[in-house]
PDB file of C-alpha atoms in Angstrom:
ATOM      1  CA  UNK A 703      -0.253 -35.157  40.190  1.00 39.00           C
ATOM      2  CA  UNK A 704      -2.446 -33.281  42.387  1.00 47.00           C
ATOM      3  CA  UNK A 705      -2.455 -30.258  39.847  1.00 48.00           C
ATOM      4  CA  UNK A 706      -2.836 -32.278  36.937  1.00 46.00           C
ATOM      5  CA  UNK A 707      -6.040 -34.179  38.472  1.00 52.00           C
ATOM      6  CA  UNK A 708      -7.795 -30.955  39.079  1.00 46.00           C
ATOM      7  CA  UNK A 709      -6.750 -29.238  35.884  1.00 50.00           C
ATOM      8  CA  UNK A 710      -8.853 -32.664  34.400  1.00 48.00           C
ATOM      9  CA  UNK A 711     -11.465 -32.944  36.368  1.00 45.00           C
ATOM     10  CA  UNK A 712     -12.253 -28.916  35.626  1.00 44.00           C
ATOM     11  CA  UNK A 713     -11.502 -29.495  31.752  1.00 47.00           C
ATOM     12  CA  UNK A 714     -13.936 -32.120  31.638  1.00 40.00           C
ATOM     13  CA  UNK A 715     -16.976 -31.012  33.340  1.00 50.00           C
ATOM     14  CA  UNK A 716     -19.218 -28.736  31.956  1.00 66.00           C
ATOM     15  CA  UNK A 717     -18.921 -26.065  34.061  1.00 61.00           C
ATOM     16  CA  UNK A 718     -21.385 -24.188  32.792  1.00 64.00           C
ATOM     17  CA  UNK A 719     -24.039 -26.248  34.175  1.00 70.00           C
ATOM     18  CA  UNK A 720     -22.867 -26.091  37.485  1.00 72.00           C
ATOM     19  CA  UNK A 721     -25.723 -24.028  39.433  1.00 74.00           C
ATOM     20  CA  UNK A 722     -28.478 -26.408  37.216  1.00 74.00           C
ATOM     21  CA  UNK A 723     -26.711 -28.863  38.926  1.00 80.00           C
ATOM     22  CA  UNK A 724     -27.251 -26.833  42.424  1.00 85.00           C
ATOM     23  CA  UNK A 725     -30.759 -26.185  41.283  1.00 89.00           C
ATOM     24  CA  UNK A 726     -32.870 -28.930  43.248  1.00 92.00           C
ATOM     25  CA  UNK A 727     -30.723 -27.870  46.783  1.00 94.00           C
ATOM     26  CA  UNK A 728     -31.884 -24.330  46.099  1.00 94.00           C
ATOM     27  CA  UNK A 729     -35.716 -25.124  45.050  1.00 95.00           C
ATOM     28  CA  UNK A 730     -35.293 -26.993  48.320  1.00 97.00           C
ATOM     29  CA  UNK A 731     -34.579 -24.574  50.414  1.00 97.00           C
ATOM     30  CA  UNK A 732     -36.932 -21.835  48.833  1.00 97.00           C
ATOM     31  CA  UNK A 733     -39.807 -24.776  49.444  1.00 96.00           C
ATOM     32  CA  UNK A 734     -38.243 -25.007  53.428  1.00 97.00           C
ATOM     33  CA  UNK A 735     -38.080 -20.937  53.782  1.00 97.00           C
ATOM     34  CA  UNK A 736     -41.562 -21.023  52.150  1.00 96.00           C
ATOM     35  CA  UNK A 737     -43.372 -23.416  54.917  1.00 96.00           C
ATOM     36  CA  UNK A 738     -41.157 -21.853  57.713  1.00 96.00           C
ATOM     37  CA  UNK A 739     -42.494 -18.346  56.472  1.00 96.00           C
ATOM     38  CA  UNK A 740     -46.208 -19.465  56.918  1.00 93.00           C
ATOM     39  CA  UNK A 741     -45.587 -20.010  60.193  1.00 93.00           C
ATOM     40  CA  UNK A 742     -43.812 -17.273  61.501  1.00 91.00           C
ATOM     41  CA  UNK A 743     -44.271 -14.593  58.606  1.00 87.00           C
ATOM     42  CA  UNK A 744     -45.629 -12.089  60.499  1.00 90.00           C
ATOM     43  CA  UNK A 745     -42.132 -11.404  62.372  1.00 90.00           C
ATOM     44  CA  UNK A 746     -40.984 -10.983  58.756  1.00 93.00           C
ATOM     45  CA  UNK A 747     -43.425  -9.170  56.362  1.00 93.00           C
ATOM     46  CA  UNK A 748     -41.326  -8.095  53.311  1.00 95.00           C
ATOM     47  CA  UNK A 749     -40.196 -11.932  53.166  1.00 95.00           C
ATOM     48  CA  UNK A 750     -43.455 -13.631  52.997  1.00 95.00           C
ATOM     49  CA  UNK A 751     -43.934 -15.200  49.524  1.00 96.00           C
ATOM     50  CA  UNK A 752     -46.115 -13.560  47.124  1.00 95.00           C
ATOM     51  CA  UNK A 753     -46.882 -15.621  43.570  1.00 95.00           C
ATOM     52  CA  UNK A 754     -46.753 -12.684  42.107  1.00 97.00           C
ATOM     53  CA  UNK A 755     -42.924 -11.783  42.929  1.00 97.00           C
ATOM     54  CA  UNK A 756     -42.340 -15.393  43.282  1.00 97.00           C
ATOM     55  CA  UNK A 757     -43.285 -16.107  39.373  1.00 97.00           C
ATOM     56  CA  UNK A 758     -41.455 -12.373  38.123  1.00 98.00           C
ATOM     57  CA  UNK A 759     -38.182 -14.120  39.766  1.00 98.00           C
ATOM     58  CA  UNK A 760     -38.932 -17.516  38.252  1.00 97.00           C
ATOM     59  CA  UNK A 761     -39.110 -15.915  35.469  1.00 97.00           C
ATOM     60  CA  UNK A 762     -36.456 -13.263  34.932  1.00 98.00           C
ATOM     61  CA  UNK A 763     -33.872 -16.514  36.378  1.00 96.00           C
ATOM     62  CA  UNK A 764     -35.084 -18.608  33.384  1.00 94.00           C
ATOM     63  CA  UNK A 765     -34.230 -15.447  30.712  1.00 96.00           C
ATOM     64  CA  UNK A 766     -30.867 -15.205  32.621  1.00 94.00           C
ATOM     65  CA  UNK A 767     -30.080 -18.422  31.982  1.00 91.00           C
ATOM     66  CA  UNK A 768     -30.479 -18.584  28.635  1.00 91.00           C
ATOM     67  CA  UNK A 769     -28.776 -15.089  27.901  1.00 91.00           C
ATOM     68  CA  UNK A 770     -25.797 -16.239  29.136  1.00 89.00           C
ATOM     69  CA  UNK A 771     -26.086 -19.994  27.512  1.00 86.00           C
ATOM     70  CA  UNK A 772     -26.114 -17.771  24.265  1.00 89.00           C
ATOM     71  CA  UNK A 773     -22.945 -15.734  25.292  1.00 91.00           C
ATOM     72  CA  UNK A 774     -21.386 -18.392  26.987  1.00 88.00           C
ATOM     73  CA  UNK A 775     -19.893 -19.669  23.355  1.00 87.00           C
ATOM     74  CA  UNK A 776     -18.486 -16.244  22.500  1.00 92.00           C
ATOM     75  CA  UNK A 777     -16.954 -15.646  25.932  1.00 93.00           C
ATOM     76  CA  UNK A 778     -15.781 -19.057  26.022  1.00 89.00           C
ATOM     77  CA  UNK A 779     -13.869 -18.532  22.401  1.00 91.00           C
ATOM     78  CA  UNK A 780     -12.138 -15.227  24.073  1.00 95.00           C
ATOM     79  CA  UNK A 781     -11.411 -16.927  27.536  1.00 94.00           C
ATOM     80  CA  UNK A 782      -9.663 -19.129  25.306  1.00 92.00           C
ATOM     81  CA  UNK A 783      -7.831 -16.751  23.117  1.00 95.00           C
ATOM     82  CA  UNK A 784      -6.983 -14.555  26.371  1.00 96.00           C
ATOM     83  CA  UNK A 785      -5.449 -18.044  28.053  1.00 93.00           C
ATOM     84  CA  UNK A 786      -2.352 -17.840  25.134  1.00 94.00           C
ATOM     85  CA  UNK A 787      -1.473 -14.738  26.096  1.00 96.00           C
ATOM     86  CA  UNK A 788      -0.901 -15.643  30.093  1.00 96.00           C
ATOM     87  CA  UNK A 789       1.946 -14.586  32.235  1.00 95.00           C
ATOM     88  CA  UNK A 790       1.940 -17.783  33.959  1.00 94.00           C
ATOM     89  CA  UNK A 791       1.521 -21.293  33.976  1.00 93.00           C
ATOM     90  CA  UNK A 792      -0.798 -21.951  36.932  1.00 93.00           C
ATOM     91  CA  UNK A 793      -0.814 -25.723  38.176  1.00 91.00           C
ATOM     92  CA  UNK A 794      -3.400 -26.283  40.061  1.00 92.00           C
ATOM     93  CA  UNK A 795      -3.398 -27.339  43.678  1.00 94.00           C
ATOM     94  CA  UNK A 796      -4.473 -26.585  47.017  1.00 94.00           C
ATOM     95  CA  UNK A 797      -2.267 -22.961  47.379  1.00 95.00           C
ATOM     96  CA  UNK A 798      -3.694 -21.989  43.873  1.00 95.00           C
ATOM     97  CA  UNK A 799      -6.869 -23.336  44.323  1.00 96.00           C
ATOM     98  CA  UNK A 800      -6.771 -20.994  47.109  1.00 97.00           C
ATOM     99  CA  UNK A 801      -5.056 -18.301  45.706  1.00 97.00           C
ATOM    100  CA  UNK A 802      -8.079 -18.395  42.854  1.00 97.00           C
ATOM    101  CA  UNK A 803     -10.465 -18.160  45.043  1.00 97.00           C
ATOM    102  CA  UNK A 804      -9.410 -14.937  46.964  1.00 98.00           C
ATOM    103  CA  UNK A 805      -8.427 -13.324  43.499  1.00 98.00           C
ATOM    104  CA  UNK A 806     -12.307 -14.139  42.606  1.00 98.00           C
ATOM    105  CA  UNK A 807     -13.561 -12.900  45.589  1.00 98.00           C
ATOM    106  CA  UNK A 808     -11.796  -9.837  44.693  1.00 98.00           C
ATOM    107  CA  UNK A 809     -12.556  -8.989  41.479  1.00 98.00           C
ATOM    108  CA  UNK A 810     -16.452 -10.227  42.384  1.00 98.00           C
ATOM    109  CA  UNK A 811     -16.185  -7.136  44.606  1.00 98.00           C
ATOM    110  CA  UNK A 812     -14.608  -4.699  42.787  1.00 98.00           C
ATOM    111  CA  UNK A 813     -17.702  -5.993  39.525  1.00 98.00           C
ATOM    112  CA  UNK A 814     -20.192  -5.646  42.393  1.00 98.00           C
ATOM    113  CA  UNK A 815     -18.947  -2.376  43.257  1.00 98.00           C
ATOM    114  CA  UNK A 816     -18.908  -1.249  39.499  1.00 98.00           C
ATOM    115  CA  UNK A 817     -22.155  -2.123  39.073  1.00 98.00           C
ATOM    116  CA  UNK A 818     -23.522   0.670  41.556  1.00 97.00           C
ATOM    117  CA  UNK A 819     -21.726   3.252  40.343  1.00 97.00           C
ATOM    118  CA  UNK A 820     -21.587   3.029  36.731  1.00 98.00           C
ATOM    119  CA  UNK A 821     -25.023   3.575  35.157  1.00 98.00           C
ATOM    120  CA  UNK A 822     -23.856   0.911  32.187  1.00 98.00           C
ATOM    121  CA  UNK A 823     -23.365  -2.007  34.702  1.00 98.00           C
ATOM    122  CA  UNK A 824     -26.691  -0.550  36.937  1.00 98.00           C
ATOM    123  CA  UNK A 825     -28.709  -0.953  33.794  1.00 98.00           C
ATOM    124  CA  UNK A 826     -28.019  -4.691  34.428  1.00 98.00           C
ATOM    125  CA  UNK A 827     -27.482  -4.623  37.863  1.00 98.00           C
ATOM    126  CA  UNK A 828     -31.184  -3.137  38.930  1.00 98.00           C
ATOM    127  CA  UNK A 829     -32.961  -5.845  38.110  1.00 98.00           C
ATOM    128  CA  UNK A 830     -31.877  -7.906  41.448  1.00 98.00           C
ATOM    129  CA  UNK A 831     -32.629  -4.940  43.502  1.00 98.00           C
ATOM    130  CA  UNK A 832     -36.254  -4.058  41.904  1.00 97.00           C
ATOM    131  CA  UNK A 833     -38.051  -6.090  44.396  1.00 97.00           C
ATOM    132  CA  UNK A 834     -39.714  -4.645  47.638  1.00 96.00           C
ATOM    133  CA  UNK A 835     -39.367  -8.201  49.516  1.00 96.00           C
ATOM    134  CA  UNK A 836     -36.312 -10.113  50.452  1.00 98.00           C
ATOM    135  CA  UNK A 837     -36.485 -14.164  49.932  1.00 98.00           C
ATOM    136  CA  UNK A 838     -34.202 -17.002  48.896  1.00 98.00           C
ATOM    137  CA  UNK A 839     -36.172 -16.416  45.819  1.00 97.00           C
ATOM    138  CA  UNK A 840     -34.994 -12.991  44.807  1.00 98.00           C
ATOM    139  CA  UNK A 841     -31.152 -14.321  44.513  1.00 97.00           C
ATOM    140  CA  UNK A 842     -33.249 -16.015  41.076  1.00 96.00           C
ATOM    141  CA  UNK A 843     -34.287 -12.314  40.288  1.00 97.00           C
ATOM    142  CA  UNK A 844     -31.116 -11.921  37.416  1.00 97.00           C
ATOM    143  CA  UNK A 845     -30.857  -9.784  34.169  1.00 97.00           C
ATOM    144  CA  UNK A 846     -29.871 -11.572  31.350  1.00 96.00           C
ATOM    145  CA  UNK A 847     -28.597  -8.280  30.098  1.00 97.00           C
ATOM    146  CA  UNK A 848     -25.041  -9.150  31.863  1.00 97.00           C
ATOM    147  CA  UNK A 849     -23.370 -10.141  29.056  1.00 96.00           C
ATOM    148  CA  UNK A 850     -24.268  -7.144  27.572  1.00 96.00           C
ATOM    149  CA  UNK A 851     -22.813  -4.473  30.183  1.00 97.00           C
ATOM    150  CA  UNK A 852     -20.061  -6.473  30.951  1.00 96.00           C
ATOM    151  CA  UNK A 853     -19.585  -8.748  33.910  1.00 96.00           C
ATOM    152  CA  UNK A 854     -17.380 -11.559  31.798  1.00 96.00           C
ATOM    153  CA  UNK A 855     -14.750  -8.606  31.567  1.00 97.00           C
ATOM    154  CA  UNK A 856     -14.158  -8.451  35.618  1.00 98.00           C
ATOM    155  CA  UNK A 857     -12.561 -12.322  34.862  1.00 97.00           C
ATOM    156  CA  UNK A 858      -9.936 -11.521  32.138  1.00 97.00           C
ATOM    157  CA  UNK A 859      -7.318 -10.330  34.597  1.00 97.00           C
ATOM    158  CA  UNK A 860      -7.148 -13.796  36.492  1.00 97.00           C
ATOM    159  CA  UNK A 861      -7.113 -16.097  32.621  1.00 97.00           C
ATOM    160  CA  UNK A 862      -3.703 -12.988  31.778  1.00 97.00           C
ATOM    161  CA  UNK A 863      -2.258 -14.166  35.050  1.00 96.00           C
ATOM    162  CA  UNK A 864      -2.718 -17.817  33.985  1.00 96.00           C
ATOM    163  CA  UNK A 865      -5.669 -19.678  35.804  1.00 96.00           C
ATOM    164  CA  UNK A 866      -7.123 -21.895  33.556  1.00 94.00           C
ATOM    165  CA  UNK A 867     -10.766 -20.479  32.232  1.00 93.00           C
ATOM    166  CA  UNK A 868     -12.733 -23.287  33.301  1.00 91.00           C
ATOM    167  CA  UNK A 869     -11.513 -22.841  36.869  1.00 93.00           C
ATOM    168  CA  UNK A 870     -12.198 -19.194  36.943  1.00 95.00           C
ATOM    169  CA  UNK A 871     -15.754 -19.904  35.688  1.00 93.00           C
ATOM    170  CA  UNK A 872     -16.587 -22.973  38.054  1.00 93.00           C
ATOM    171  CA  UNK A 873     -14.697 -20.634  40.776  1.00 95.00           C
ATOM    172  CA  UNK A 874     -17.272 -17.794  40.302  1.00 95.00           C
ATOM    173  CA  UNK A 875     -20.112 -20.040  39.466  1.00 94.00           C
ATOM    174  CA  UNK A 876     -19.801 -21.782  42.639  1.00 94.00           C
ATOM    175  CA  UNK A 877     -19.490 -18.076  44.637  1.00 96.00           C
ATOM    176  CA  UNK A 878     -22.929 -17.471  42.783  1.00 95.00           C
ATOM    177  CA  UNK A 879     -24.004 -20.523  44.481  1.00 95.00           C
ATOM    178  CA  UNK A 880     -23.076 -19.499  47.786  1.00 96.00           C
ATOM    179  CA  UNK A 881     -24.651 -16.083  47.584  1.00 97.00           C
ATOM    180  CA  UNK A 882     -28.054 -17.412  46.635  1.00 97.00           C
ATOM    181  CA  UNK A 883     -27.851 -18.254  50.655  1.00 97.00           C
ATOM    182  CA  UNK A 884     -27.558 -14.768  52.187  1.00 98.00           C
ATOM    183  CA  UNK A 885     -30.909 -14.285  50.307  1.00 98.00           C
ATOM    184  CA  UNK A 886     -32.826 -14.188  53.554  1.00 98.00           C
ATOM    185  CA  UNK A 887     -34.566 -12.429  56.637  1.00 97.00           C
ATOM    186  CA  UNK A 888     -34.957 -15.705  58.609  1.00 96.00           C
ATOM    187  CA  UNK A 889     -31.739 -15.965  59.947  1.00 96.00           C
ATOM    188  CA  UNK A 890     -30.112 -13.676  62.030  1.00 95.00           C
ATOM    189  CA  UNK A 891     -26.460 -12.475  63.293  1.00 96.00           C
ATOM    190  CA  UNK A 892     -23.517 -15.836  63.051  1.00 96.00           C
ATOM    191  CA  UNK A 893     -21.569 -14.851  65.448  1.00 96.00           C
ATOM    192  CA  UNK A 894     -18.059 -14.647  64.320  1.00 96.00           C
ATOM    193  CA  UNK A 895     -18.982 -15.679  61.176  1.00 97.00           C
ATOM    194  CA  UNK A 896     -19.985 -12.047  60.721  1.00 97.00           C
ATOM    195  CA  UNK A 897     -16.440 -11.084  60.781  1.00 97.00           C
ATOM    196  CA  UNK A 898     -15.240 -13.209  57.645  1.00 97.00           C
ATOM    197  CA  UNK A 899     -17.787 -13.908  55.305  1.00 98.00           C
ATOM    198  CA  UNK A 900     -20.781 -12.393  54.323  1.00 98.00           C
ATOM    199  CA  UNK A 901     -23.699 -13.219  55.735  1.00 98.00           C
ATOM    200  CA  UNK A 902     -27.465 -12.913  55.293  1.00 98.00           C
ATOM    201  CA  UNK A 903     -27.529  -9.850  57.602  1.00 98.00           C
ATOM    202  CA  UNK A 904     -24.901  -8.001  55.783  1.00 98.00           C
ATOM    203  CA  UNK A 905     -26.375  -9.059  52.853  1.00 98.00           C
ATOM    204  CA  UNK A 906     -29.669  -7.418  53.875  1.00 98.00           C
ATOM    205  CA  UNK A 907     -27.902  -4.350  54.151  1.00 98.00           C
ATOM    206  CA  UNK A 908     -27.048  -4.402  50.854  1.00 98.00           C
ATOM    207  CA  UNK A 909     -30.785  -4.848  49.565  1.00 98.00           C
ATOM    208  CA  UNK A 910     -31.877  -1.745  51.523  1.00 97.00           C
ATOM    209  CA  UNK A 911     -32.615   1.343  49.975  1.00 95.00           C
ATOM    210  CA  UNK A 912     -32.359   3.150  53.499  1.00 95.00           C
ATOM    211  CA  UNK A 913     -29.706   6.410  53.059  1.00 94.00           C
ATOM    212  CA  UNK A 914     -27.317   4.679  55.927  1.00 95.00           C
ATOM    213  CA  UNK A 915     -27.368   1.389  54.138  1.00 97.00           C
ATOM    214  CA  UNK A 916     -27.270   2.317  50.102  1.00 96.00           C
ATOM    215  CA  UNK A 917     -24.268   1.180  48.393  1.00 96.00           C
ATOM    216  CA  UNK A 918     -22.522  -0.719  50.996  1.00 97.00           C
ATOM    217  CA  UNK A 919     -21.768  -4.941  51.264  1.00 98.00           C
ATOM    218  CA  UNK A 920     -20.750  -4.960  48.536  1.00 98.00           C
ATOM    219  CA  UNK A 921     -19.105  -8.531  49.166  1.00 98.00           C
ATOM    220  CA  UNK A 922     -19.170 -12.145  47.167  1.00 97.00           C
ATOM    221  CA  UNK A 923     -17.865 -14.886  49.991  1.00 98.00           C
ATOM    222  CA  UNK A 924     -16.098 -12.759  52.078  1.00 98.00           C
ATOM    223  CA  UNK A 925     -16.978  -9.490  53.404  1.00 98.00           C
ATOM    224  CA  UNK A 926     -13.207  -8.776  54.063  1.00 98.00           C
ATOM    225  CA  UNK A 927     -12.598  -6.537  50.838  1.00 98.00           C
ATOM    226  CA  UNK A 928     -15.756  -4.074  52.305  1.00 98.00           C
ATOM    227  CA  UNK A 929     -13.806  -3.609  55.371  1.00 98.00           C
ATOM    228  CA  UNK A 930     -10.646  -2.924  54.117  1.00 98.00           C
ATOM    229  CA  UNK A 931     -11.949  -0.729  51.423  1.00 97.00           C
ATOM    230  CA  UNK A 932     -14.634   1.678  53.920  1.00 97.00           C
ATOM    231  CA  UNK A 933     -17.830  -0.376  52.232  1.00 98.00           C
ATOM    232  CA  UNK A 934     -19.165  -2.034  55.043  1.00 98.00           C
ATOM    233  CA  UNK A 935     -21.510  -1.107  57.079  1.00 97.00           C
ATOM    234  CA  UNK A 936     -23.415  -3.196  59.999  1.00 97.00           C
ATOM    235  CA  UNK A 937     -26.964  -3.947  60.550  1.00 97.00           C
ATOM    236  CA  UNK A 938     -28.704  -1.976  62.785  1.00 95.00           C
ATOM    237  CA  UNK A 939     -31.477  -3.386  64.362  1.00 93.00           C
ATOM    238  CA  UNK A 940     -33.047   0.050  65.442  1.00 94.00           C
ATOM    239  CA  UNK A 941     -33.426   0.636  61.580  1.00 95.00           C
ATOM    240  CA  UNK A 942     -35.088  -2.336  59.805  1.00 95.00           C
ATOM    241  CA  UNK A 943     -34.008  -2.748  56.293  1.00 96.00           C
ATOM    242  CA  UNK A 944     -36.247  -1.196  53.831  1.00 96.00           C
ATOM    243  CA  UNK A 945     -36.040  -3.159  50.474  1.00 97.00           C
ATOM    244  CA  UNK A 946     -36.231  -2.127  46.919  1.00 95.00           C
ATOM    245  CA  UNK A 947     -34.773   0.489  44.734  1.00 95.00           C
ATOM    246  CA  UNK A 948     -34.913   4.308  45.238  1.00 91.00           C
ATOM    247  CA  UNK A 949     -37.246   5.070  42.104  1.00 89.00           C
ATOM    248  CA  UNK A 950     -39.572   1.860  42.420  1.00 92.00           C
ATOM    249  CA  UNK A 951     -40.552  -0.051  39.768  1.00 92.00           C
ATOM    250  CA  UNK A 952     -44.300  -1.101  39.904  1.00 90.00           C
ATOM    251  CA  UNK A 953     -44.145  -3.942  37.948  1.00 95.00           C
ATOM    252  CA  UNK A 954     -44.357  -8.226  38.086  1.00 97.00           C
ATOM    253  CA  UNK A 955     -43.592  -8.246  34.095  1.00 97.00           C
ATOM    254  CA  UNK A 956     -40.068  -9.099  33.649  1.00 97.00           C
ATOM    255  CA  UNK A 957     -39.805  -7.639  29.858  1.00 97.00           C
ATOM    256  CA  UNK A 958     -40.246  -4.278  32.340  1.00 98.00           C
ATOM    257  CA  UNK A 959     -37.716  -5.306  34.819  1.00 98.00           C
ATOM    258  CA  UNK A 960     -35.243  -6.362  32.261  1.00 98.00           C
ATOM    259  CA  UNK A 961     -35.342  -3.347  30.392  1.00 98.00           C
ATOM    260  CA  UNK A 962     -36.507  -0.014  32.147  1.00 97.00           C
ATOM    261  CA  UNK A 963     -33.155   1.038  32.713  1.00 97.00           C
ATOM    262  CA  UNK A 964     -31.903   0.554  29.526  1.00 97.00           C
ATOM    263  CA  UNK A 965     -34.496   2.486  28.267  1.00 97.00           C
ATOM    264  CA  UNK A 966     -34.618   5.026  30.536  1.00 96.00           C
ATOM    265  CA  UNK A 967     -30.543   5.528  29.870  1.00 97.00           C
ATOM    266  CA  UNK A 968     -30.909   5.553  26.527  1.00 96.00           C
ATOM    267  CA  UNK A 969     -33.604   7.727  26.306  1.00 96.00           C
ATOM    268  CA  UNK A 970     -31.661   9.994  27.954  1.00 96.00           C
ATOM    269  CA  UNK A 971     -28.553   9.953  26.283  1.00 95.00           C
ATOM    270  CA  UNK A 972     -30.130  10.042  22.939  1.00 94.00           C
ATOM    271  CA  UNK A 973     -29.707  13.674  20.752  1.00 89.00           C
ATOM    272  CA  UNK A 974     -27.278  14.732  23.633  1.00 93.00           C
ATOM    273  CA  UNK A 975     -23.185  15.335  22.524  1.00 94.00           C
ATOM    274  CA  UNK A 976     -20.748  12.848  22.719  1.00 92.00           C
ATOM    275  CA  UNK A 977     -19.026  14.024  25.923  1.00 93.00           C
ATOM    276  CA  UNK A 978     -22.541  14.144  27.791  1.00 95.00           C
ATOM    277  CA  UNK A 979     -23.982  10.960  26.173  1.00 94.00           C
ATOM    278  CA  UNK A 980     -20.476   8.709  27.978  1.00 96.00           C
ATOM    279  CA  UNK A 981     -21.109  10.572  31.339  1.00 95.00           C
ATOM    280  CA  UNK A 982     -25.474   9.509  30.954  1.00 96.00           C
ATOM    281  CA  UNK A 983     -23.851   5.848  30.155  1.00 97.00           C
ATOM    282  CA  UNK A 984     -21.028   5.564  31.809  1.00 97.00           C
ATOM    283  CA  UNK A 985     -21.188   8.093  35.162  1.00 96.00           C
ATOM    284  CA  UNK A 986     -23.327   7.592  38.305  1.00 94.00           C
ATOM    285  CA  UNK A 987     -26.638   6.219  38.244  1.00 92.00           C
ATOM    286  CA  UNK A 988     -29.051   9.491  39.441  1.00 73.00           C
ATOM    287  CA  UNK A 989     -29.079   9.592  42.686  1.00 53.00           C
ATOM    288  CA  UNK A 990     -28.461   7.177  45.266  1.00 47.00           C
ATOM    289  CA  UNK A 991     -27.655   4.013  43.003  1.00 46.00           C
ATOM    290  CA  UNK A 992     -29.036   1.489  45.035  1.00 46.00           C
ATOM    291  CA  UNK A 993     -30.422  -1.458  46.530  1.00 46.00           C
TER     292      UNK A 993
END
């Protein structure tokens, strides 16, 4: 019964809408880091609020969401079709439930991971790294080019096994929702916590474009998969976190965020032969690739 009670409640939501549904807790908290910043902003410079940033983030979260409300149909259709072809026939309960959420976590990393070293998925990717400051705000700061490099195709491997689509998709929506909270400067080390999950000091890491720190945290929920795969790497407090991409982007205008890279790459790859137009597209971004 247990199984069959999730599998309903999942089928009949619209699990799509799940982080508008989250949106008034994060607005929330952006308005709470927001009045704590004007306090004590000058221990934390690069996360003081400009409108500037604050309206290019706004703005580039409102052009995510309706890229992938237009995609959402087509991916939905090929969930769907994927789904017959399953291994297994997952009921859902606590062990699954569980199980799906580690398998996420997983592939989360290994699509996070993708996206800094294939110049395809980077094209996307940049756009949350292009900033220079570090707020709850930038987790808003979103491409609506995924759909077009690929992230839906890091899911297919759990809907073969045999979770149900809409589980996968509230699953990953709802580590989307958790991320938005390592988004920060104004909390520090968690203790233990550090050891387990990610945090918003590892996550700080990831956003810095100093050499120790590019391409490393790479992790969704749990930072687990970055130790066990020689990703992680610890904040050190003798080297503040310098945010923003190696070759800065001086622009607020999120038609320039959105697209640079893709126009950079394809600039690039055009007139060139086959062999050397995959490796422009599909090989290393130049240089470091990061955050």
């Amino acid at each position: 019964m247990l199984g069959a009670n999730w599998s309903n409640r999942i089928h009949h939501m619209d699990v799509q809408l799940l982080l508008l549904y989250l949106s008034p807790l994060f607005l929330a908290f952006v308005c709470w880091e927001m009045l704590y910043l004007r306090r004590h902003g000058a221990a934390f410079p690069t996360a003081t609020y400009q409108w500037r940033d604050l309206v290019a983030n706004a703005s580039l979260a409102l052009m995510h969401q309706g890229g992938d409300a237009l995609a959402a149909i087509a991916i939905a259709y090929l969930y769907d079709g994927l789904w017959g072809w399953r291994l297994l026939d997952i009921e859902l309960n606590v062990w699954s439930l569980l199980l799906l959420f580690l398998l996420q976590d997983l592939c989360y990393w290994l699509f996070h991971f993708a996206s800094h070293h294939v110049r395809w998925l980077w094209a996307s990717h940049v756009v949350h790294h292009s900033s220079e400051r570090l707020n709850l705000s930038t987790a808003f700061r979103q491409s609506l080019m995924y759909p077009v490099s690929g992230m839906w195709l890091f899911w297919i491997p759990m809907i073969l096994i045999g979770f149900p689509p809409e589980a996968v998709v509230a699953t990953v929506l709802l580590s989307l929702g958790f991320q938005f909270f390592v988004h920060t400067q104004v909390v520090g080390k968690l203790g233990w916590l550090e050891t387990i999950f990610n945090t918003p000091s590892h996550h700080r890491v990831h956003h810095a474009s100093n050499a120790k720190y590019i391409d490393r945290n790479f992790a969704g929920v749990l930072i687990i998969w970055d130790r066990l795969f020689g990703t992680f790497v610890e904040e050190d407090a003798t080297e503040p976190c310098r945010f923003g991409i190696t070759k800065p982007i001086h622009s607020f205008n999120p038609f320039t965020l959105t697209f640079h890279e893709w126009r950079d790459m394809l600039r690039e790859a055009r007139g060139l032969p086959w062999r050397e137009k995959l490796k422009v597209l599909f090989g290393k971004p130049a240089g470091p690739a990061a955050s």
